[in-house]
């Protein structure tokens, strides 16, 4: 005989648990503490099993019967309803552990940090994750499809951040590939989105390209009053034209005084390849002066308040502004364009030697490896010629390219 609500309410606790059956395997377990628990008894694979449905009155009689009917149908389909429930719960729990934010954080903190990537690169990756988190951070990686990813990226694009949107797509792609390797997702939904975002116009860093004006800048640096480490960074940067981040993160252990070479590890380079910088006599002298005003270990260009962190990325550009050079006239990154333009215009150096000095990659790996070795001697001569030429411009003696000692 089936139960009804009134008699269920009238069941009183006893010293031992007891059962009151409804129908189709559904029964109510009344416990000594007064709780009334729905359970479903069934057989699967010849074994009797029990499946809890919750407590009365939170789970009503009608709801308990609906759950019983669904479970009976599952059994009829050859599926164990208890095992299926556990699988669904595990899936939900796994989904919470494998959200985009969780997997992306793991990718950054374990893979990227483990590979020794530059702090600036890690900082940028964390920023990309921060931008994407509001839209997709809490979603399981395997639930994200191309349309969801495109919507998240389009939000960034709508703010005018075209370059950032493209870089976030690239970052997301790496996260999905990492997730696929871990087995938490099946594919990369961003792979087909490469042509779906607006291509930003190429950004050109402001740079001084006229020899006479470059001489004015060099004299302005000489006259600029500031923190000694900043002053020496401003003096060294025009000579070696590495990227600002590579300069700021330079470490004294990377400098070979005897061979006059600064070897920047692959992890600090944009192209992820070790880069050797030949140092002129002038640059070596500037580095000796820099060593005398720092502790001589760790960062070459430490921050003002601590030796444990590098100089701020805004320091050099802020110095140009204080010297009177606007952001449309000169940037720290602009020294690379300055050197590239004037070295090429001199007609004295092979274009590949200049490209190698700028640490620009070669799409042909074999050719790139050959050029690195073949142009080293020319790069050493070019480094000294460039420093001599800068001294000439700084003194205002000439703006014409000097002859090279070839």
GROMACS .gro file of N, CA, C and O in nm, residues 58-133:
model
  304
   58UNK      N    1   1.192   1.820   0.286
   58UNK     CA    2   1.264   1.892   0.179
   58UNK      C    3   1.240   1.825   0.043
   58UNK      O    4   1.223   1.892  -0.059
   59UNK      N    5   1.243   1.693   0.042
   59UNK     CA    6   1.206   1.618  -0.078
   59UNK      C    7   1.065   1.563  -0.053
   59UNK      O    8   1.045   1.477   0.033
   60UNK      N    9   0.969   1.616  -0.126
   60UNK     CA   10   0.829   1.577  -0.106
   60UNK      C   11   0.803   1.434  -0.154
   60UNK      O   12   0.888   1.375  -0.224
   61UNK      N   13   0.689   1.383  -0.120
   61UNK     CA   14   0.651   1.249  -0.166
   61UNK      C   15   0.645   1.244  -0.318
   61UNK      O   16   0.695   1.149  -0.380
   62UNK      N   17   0.588   1.347  -0.379
   62UNK     CA   18   0.576   1.350  -0.525
   62UNK      C   19   0.715   1.353  -0.591
   62UNK      O   20   0.741   1.284  -0.691
   63UNK      N   21   0.806   1.433  -0.534
   63UNK     CA   22   0.941   1.443  -0.590
   63UNK      C   23   1.017   1.313  -0.572
   63UNK      O   24   1.091   1.270  -0.662
   64UNK      N   25   0.999   1.249  -0.457
   64UNK     CA   26   1.066   1.121  -0.434
   64UNK      C   27   1.020   1.017  -0.537
   64UNK      O   28   1.100   0.937  -0.587
   65UNK      N   29   0.891   1.018  -0.568
   65UNK     CA   30   0.840   0.924  -0.669
   65UNK      C   31   0.895   0.955  -0.808
   65UNK      O   32   0.925   0.864  -0.886
   66UNK      N   33   0.910   1.086  -0.840
   66UNK     CA   34   0.967   1.122  -0.972
   66UNK      C   35   1.111   1.072  -0.981
   66UNK      O   36   1.153   1.020  -1.085
   67UNK      N   37   1.187   1.087  -0.874
   67UNK     CA   38   1.326   1.041  -0.874
   67UNK      C   39   1.332   0.888  -0.884
   67UNK      O   40   1.420   0.833  -0.951
   68UNK      N   41   1.240   0.820  -0.815
   68UNK     CA   42   1.232   0.674  -0.825
   68UNK      C   43   1.206   0.631  -0.969
   68UNK      O   44   1.272   0.539  -1.021
   69UNK      N   45   1.111   0.699  -1.035
   69UNK     CA   46   1.076   0.662  -1.173
   69UNK      C   47   1.194   0.682  -1.268
   69UNK      O   48   1.220   0.600  -1.357
   70UNK      N   49   1.267   0.795  -1.249
   70UNK     CA   50   1.385   0.819  -1.334
   70UNK      C   51   1.491   0.712  -1.311
   70UNK      O   52   1.554   0.663  -1.405
   71UNK      N   53   1.511   0.674  -1.184
   71UNK     CA   54   1.611   0.572  -1.151
   71UNK      C   55   1.571   0.437  -1.209
   71UNK      O   56   1.656   0.362  -1.260
   72UNK      N   57   1.440   0.402  -1.202
   72UNK     CA   58   1.393   0.274  -1.258
   72UNK      C   59   1.415   0.269  -1.409
   72UNK      O   60   1.453   0.166  -1.465
   73UNK      N   61   1.392   0.384  -1.476
   73UNK     CA   62   1.415   0.391  -1.620
   73UNK      C   63   1.562   0.371  -1.652
   73UNK      O   64   1.598   0.302  -1.749
   74UNK      N   65   1.648   0.430  -1.570
   74UNK     CA   66   1.793   0.416  -1.589
   74UNK      C   67   1.835   0.270  -1.575
   74UNK      O   68   1.914   0.218  -1.655
   75UNK      N   69   1.780   0.202  -1.476
   75UNK     CA   70   1.810   0.060  -1.456
   75UNK      C   71   1.763  -0.021  -1.576
   75UNK      O   72   1.834  -0.110  -1.625
   76UNK      N   73   1.643   0.011  -1.626
   76UNK     CA   74   1.589  -0.059  -1.743
   76UNK      C   75   1.677  -0.041  -1.866
   76UNK      O   76   1.683  -0.127  -1.954
   77UNK      N   77   1.748   0.073  -1.872
   77UNK     CA   78   1.839   0.101  -1.984
   77UNK      C   79   1.977   0.037  -1.966
   77UNK      O   80   2.067   0.056  -2.048
   78UNK      N   81   1.991  -0.038  -1.857
   78UNK     CA   82   2.118  -0.107  -1.835
   78UNK      C   83   2.225  -0.020  -1.771
   78UNK      O   84   2.345  -0.050  -1.782
   79UNK      N   85   2.181   0.086  -1.703
   79UNK     CA   86   2.276   0.178  -1.639
   79UNK      C   87   2.250   0.178  -1.489
   79UNK      O   88   2.135   0.188  -1.445
   80UNK      N   89   2.356   0.170  -1.411
   80UNK     CA   90   2.343   0.176  -1.265
   80UNK      C   91   2.320   0.321  -1.224
   80UNK      O   92   2.410   0.405  -1.241
   81UNK      N   93   2.203   0.358  -1.172
   81UNK     CA   94   2.174   0.498  -1.140
   81UNK      C   95   2.266   0.555  -1.031
   81UNK      O   96   2.298   0.674  -1.034
   82UNK      N   97   2.309   0.473  -0.938
   82UNK     CA   98   2.398   0.522  -0.833
   82UNK      C   99   2.536   0.555  -0.889
   82UNK      O  100   2.595   0.657  -0.857
   83UNK      N  101   2.584   0.468  -0.976
   83UNK     CA  102   2.714   0.494  -1.040
   83UNK      C  103   2.706   0.616  -1.131
   83UNK      O  104   2.798   0.697  -1.138
   84UNK      N  105   2.593   0.632  -1.200
   84UNK     CA  106   2.574   0.747  -1.287
   84UNK      C  107   2.574   0.877  -1.206
   84UNK      O  108   2.630   0.978  -1.248
   85UNK      N  109   2.510   0.874  -1.088
   85UNK     CA  110   2.508   0.993  -1.003
   85UNK      C  111   2.650   1.030  -0.959
   85UNK      O  112   2.689   1.148  -0.959
   86UNK      N  113   2.728   0.929  -0.917
   86UNK     CA  114   2.865   0.954  -0.875
   86UNK      C  115   2.947   1.013  -0.990
   86UNK      O  116   3.031   1.102  -0.970
   87UNK      N  117   2.923   0.961  -1.110
   87UNK     CA  118   2.996   1.011  -1.227
   87UNK      C  119   2.963   1.157  -1.253
   87UNK      O  120   3.051   1.239  -1.282
   88UNK      N  121   2.834   1.194  -1.240
   88UNK     CA  122   2.793   1.332  -1.262
   88UNK      C  123   2.852   1.425  -1.157
   88UNK      O  124   2.895   1.536  -1.187
   89UNK      N  125   2.853   1.378  -1.031
   89UNK     CA  126   2.912   1.459  -0.925
   89UNK      C  127   3.061   1.479  -0.948
   89UNK      O  128   3.115   1.588  -0.928
   90UNK      N  129   3.127   1.372  -0.992
   90UNK     CA  130   3.271   1.382  -1.020
   90UNK      C  131   3.296   1.479  -1.135
   90UNK      O  132   3.392   1.557  -1.134
   91UNK      N  133   3.207   1.476  -1.234
   91UNK     CA  134   3.220   1.565  -1.348
   91UNK      C  135   3.205   1.711  -1.305
   91UNK      O  136   3.278   1.799  -1.349
   92UNK      N  137   3.107   1.736  -1.216
   92UNK     CA  138   3.086   1.872  -1.165
   92UNK      C  139   3.208   1.918  -1.085
   92UNK      O  140   3.257   2.030  -1.100
   93UNK      N  141   3.258   1.827  -0.998
   93UNK     CA  142   3.375   1.861  -0.917
   93UNK      C  143   3.497   1.884  -1.006
   93UNK      O  144   3.574   1.979  -0.986
   94UNK      N  145   3.515   1.798  -1.106
   94UNK     CA  146   3.627   1.812  -1.198
   94UNK      C  147   3.615   1.941  -1.277
   94UNK      O  148   3.714   2.010  -1.302
   95UNK      N  149   3.491   1.976  -1.315
   95UNK     CA  150   3.469   2.100  -1.387
   95UNK      C  151   3.510   2.221  -1.306
   95UNK      O  152   3.569   2.316  -1.357
   96UNK      N  153   3.481   2.218  -1.174
   96UNK     CA  154   3.519   2.329  -1.086
   96UNK      C  155   3.670   2.340  -1.075
   96UNK      O  156   3.725   2.448  -1.062
   97UNK      N  157   3.737   2.224  -1.083
   97UNK     CA  158   3.883   2.224  -1.072
   97UNK      C  159   3.950   2.256  -1.205
   97UNK      O  160   4.068   2.291  -1.207
   98UNK      N  161   3.875   2.243  -1.315
   98UNK     CA  162   3.934   2.262  -1.447
   98UNK      C  163   3.872   2.380  -1.522
   98UNK      O  164   3.852   2.374  -1.642
   99UNK      N  165   3.841   2.485  -1.449
   99UNK     CA  166   3.793   2.606  -1.513
   99UNK      C  167   3.907   2.672  -1.588
   99UNK      O  168   4.025   2.641  -1.565
  100UNK      N  169   3.872   2.763  -1.676
  100UNK     CA  170   3.975   2.833  -1.753
  100UNK      C  171   4.074   2.900  -1.660
  100UNK      O  172   4.196   2.894  -1.681
  101UNK      N  173   4.024   2.967  -1.556
  101UNK     CA  174   4.112   3.040  -1.464
  101UNK      C  175   4.208   2.946  -1.392
  101UNK      O  176   4.327   2.977  -1.378
  102UNK      N  177   4.157   2.830  -1.348
  102UNK     CA  178   4.242   2.735  -1.274
  102UNK      C  179   4.350   2.677  -1.366
  102UNK      O  180   4.468   2.672  -1.330
  103UNK      N  181   4.310   2.634  -1.485
  103UNK     CA  182   4.407   2.573  -1.578
  103UNK      C  183   4.507   2.677  -1.627
  103UNK      O  184   4.627   2.649  -1.639
  104UNK      N  185   4.459   2.799  -1.655
  104UNK     CA  186   4.549   2.905  -1.701
  104UNK      C  187   4.650   2.941  -1.592
  104UNK      O  188   4.769   2.963  -1.622
  105UNK      N  189   4.605   2.945  -1.467
  105UNK     CA  190   4.697   2.973  -1.356
  105UNK      C  191   4.803   2.864  -1.345
  105UNK      O  192   4.921   2.891  -1.322
  106UNK      N  193   4.759   2.739  -1.363
  106UNK     CA  194   4.853   2.627  -1.359
  106UNK      C  195   4.954   2.638  -1.474
  106UNK      O  196   5.074   2.614  -1.456
  107UNK      N  197   4.904   2.676  -1.591
  107UNK     CA  198   4.992   2.692  -1.708
  107UNK      C  199   5.100   2.796  -1.680
  107UNK      O  200   5.218   2.777  -1.710
  108UNK      N  201   5.059   2.909  -1.620
  108UNK     CA  202   5.153   3.017  -1.592
  108UNK      C  203   5.252   2.977  -1.483
  108UNK      O  204   5.374   2.986  -1.501
  109UNK      N  205   5.197   2.932  -1.368
  109UNK     CA  206   5.281   2.910  -1.250
  109UNK      C  207   5.365   2.784  -1.258
  109UNK      O  208   5.469   2.776  -1.192
  110UNK      N  209   5.321   2.684  -1.335
  110UNK     CA  210   5.399   2.561  -1.343
  110UNK      C  211   5.481   2.553  -1.472
  110UNK      O  212   5.603   2.534  -1.467
  111UNK      N  213   5.414   2.571  -1.585
  111UNK     CA  214   5.488   2.554  -1.712
  111UNK      C  215   5.576   2.676  -1.743
  111UNK      O  216   5.696   2.663  -1.768
  112UNK      N  217   5.515   2.796  -1.742
  112UNK     CA  218   5.592   2.914  -1.780
  112UNK      C  219   5.702   2.945  -1.679
  112UNK      O  220   5.816   2.972  -1.717
  113UNK      N  221   5.666   2.940  -1.551
  113UNK     CA  222   5.768   2.965  -1.448
  113UNK      C  223   5.873   2.855  -1.452
  113UNK      O  224   5.993   2.881  -1.442
  114UNK      N  225   5.828   2.730  -1.471
  114UNK     CA  226   5.921   2.617  -1.478
  114UNK      C  227   6.019   2.626  -1.593
  114UNK      O  228   6.132   2.576  -1.585
  115UNK      N  229   5.977   2.692  -1.701
  115UNK     CA  230   6.066   2.708  -1.817
  115UNK      C  231   6.159   2.828  -1.801
  115UNK      O  232   6.240   2.856  -1.889
  116UNK      N  233   6.146   2.899  -1.689
  116UNK     CA  234   6.236   3.010  -1.662
  116UNK      C  235   6.211   3.133  -1.747
  116UNK      O  236   6.305   3.208  -1.775
  117UNK      N  237   6.086   3.155  -1.787
  117UNK     CA  238   6.056   3.272  -1.869
  117UNK      C  239   6.074   3.400  -1.789
  117UNK      O  240   6.063   3.401  -1.666
  118UNK      N  241   6.100   3.508  -1.860
  118UNK     CA  242   6.127   3.637  -1.796
  118UNK      C  243   6.007   3.683  -1.713
  118UNK      O  244   5.891   3.656  -1.748
  119UNK      N  245   6.035   3.754  -1.604
  119UNK     CA  246   5.929   3.803  -1.517
  119UNK      C  247   5.832   3.892  -1.594
  119UNK      O  248   5.711   3.892  -1.567
  120UNK      N  249   5.884   3.969  -1.690
  120UNK     CA  250   5.797   4.056  -1.770
  120UNK      C  251   5.698   3.973  -1.851
  120UNK      O  252   5.580   4.011  -1.866
  121UNK      N  253   5.742   3.859  -1.902
  121UNK     CA  254   5.655   3.769  -1.977
  121UNK      C  255   5.549   3.708  -1.887
  121UNK      O  256   5.431   3.698  -1.925
  122UNK      N  257   5.588   3.669  -1.766
  122UNK     CA  258   5.493   3.612  -1.671
  122UNK      C  259   5.390   3.717  -1.629
  122UNK      O  260   5.271   3.688  -1.617
  123UNK      N  261   5.437   3.839  -1.608
  123UNK     CA  262   5.347   3.948  -1.568
  123UNK      C  263   5.242   3.972  -1.676
  123UNK      O  264   5.124   3.993  -1.647
  124UNK      N  265   5.285   3.968  -1.800
  124UNK     CA  266   5.192   3.991  -1.911
  124UNK      C  267   5.091   3.877  -1.921
  124UNK      O  268   4.972   3.901  -1.945
  125UNK      N  269   5.135   3.753  -1.900
  125UNK     CA  270   5.044   3.638  -1.904
  125UNK      C  271   4.939   3.649  -1.794
  125UNK      O  272   4.821   3.620  -1.816
  126UNK      N  273   4.982   3.689  -1.676
  126UNK     CA  274   4.887   3.705  -1.565
  126UNK      C  275   4.786   3.815  -1.596
  126UNK      O  276   4.670   3.808  -1.555
  127UNK      N  277   4.831   3.917  -1.667
  127UNK     CA  278   4.742   4.026  -1.705
  127UNK      C  279   4.638   3.977  -1.806
  127UNK      O  280   4.520   4.011  -1.796
  128UNK      N  281   4.681   3.895  -1.903
  128UNK     CA  282   4.587   3.838  -2.000
  128UNK      C  283   4.480   3.756  -1.927
  128UNK      O  284   4.361   3.764  -1.960
  129UNK      N  285   4.523   3.677  -1.829
  129UNK     CA  286   4.428   3.596  -1.752
  129UNK      C  287   4.330   3.686  -1.676
  129UNK      O  288   4.210   3.658  -1.672
  130UNK      N  289   4.380   3.793  -1.621
  130UNK     CA  290   4.295   3.888  -1.548
  130UNK      C  291   4.189   3.948  -1.639
  130UNK      O  292   4.073   3.966  -1.600
  131UNK      N  293   4.227   3.977  -1.763
  131UNK     CA  294   4.133   4.035  -1.859
  131UNK      C  295   4.024   3.934  -1.899
  131UNK      O  296   3.909   3.972  -1.921
  132UNK      N  297   4.060   3.808  -1.911
  132UNK     CA  298   3.968   3.706  -1.959
  132UNK      C  299   3.879   3.647  -1.849
  132UNK      O  300   3.772   3.594  -1.877
  133UNK      N  301   3.923   3.657  -1.725
  133UNK     CA  302   3.853   3.593  -1.614
  133UNK      C  303   3.706   3.634  -1.599
  133UNK      O  304   3.620   3.547  -1.579
   0.00000   0.00000   0.00000
